[in-house]
GROMACS .gro file of C-alpha atoms in nm:
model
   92
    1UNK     CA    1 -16.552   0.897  -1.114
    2UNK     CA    2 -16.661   0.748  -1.464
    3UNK     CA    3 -16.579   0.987  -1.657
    4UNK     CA    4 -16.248   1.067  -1.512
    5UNK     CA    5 -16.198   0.710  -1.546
    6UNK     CA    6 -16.320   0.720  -1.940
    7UNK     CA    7 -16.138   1.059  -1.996
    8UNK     CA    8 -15.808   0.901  -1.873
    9UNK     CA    9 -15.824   0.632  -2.090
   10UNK     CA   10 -15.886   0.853  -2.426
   11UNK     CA   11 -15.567   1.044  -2.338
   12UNK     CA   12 -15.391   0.718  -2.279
   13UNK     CA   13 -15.554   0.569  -2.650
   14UNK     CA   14 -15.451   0.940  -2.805
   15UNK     CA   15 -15.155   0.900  -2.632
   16UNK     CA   16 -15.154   1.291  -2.576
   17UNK     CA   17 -15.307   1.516  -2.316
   18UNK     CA   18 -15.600   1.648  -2.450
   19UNK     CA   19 -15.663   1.928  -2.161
   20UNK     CA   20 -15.540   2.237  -2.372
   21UNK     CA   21 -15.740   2.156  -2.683
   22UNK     CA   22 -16.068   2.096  -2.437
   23UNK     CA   23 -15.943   2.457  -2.229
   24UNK     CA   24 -15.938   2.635  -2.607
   25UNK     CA   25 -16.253   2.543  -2.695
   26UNK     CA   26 -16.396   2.692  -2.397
   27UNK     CA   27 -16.247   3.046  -2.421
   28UNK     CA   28 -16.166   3.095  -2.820
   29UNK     CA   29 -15.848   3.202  -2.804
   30UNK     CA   30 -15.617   2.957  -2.875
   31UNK     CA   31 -15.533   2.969  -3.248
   32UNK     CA   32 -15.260   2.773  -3.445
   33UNK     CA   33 -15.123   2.963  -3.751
   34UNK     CA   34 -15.150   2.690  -4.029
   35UNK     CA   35 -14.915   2.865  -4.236
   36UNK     CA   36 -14.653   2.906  -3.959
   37UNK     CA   37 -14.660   2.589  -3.720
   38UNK     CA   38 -14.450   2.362  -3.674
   39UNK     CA   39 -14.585   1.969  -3.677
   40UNK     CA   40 -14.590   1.919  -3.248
   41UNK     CA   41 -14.795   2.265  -3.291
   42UNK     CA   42 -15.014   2.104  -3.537
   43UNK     CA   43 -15.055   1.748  -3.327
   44UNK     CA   44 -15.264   1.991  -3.058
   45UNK     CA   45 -15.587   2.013  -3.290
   46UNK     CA   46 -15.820   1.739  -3.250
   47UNK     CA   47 -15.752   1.460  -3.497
   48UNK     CA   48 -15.448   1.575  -3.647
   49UNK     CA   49 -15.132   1.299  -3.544
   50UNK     CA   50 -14.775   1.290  -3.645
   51UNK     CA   51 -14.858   1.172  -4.041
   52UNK     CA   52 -15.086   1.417  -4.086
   53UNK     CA   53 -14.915   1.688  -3.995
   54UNK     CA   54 -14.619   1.592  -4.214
   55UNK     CA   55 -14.860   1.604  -4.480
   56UNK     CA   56 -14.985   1.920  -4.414
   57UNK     CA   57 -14.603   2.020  -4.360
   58UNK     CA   58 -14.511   1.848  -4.720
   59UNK     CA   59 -14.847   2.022  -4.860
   60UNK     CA   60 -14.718   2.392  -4.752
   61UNK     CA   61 -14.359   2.328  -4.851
   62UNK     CA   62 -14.481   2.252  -5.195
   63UNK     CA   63 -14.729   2.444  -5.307
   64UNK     CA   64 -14.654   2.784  -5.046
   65UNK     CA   65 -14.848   2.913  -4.769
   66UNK     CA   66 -15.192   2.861  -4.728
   67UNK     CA   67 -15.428   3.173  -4.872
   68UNK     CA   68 -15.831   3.033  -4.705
   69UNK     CA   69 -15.854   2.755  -4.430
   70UNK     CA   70 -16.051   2.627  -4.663
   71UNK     CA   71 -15.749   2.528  -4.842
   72UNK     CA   72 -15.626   2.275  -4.594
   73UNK     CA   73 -15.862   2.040  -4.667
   74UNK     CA   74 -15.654   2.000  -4.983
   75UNK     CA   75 -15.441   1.805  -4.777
   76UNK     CA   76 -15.456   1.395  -4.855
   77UNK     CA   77 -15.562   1.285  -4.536
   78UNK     CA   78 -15.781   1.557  -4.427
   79UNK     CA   79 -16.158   1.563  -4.428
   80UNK     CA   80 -16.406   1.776  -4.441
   81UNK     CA   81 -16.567   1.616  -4.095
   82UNK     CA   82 -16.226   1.658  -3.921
   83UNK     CA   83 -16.125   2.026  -4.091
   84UNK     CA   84 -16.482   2.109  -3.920
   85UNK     CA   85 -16.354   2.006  -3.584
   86UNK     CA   86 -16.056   2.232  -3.621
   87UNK     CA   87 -16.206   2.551  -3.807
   88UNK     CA   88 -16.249   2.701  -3.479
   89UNK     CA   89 -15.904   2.680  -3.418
   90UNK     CA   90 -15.629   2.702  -3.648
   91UNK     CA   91 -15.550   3.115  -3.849
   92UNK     CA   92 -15.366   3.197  -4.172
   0.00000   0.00000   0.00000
C-alpha cells in the first residue's frame, strides 16, 4: 500500500506516467531513435522533460544527426549521470 501510495505521488510530481519507461527496462526492447524522435518521444526516457528535449531537438537541427550516443551528452543540459540512465534505451 506504501509504495503504491509513494509511486503515485512520483507520477503526480513528474507529472507523467512512468509505467512504460519502468515496463522497458524490464524486457530491453523499447528503444527511442535519438536521431529520429520527436520531443513527446524523447519526454519517455527518465529525466528528459519538455526543455530538454528542445535542446536535444535544437542540438540535432544544428549540427545533423547524431553519429555515437555518446554524442548526446553534447547537449547543454545533459549529464553524464542522466545520459547513463538512458544508455539502455535510446538507438542511432
Amino acid at each position: 500500500m506504501i509504495i503504491f501510495i509513494m509511486g503515485a505521488a512520483v507520477q503526480l510530481l513528474f507529472k507523467r506516467d512512468i509505467a512504460p519507461v519502468r515496463w522497458a527496462k524490464s524486457v530491453r526492447q523499447f528503444k527511442i531513435n535519438i536521431n529520429t524522435a520527436r520531443a513527446d518521444q524523447l519526454q519517455m526516457l527518465p529525466g528528459i522533460g519538455a526543455k530538454l528535449s528542445g535542446r536535444i531537438l535544437d542540438y540535432r537541427k544544428q549540427y545533423g544527426p547524431f553519429k555515437a550516443l555518446e554524442d548526446l551528452e553534447e547537449v547543454d543540459g545533459l549529464t553524464a549521470k542522466r545520459f547513463e540512465h538512458i544508455k539502455d534505451l535510446i538507438e542511432l
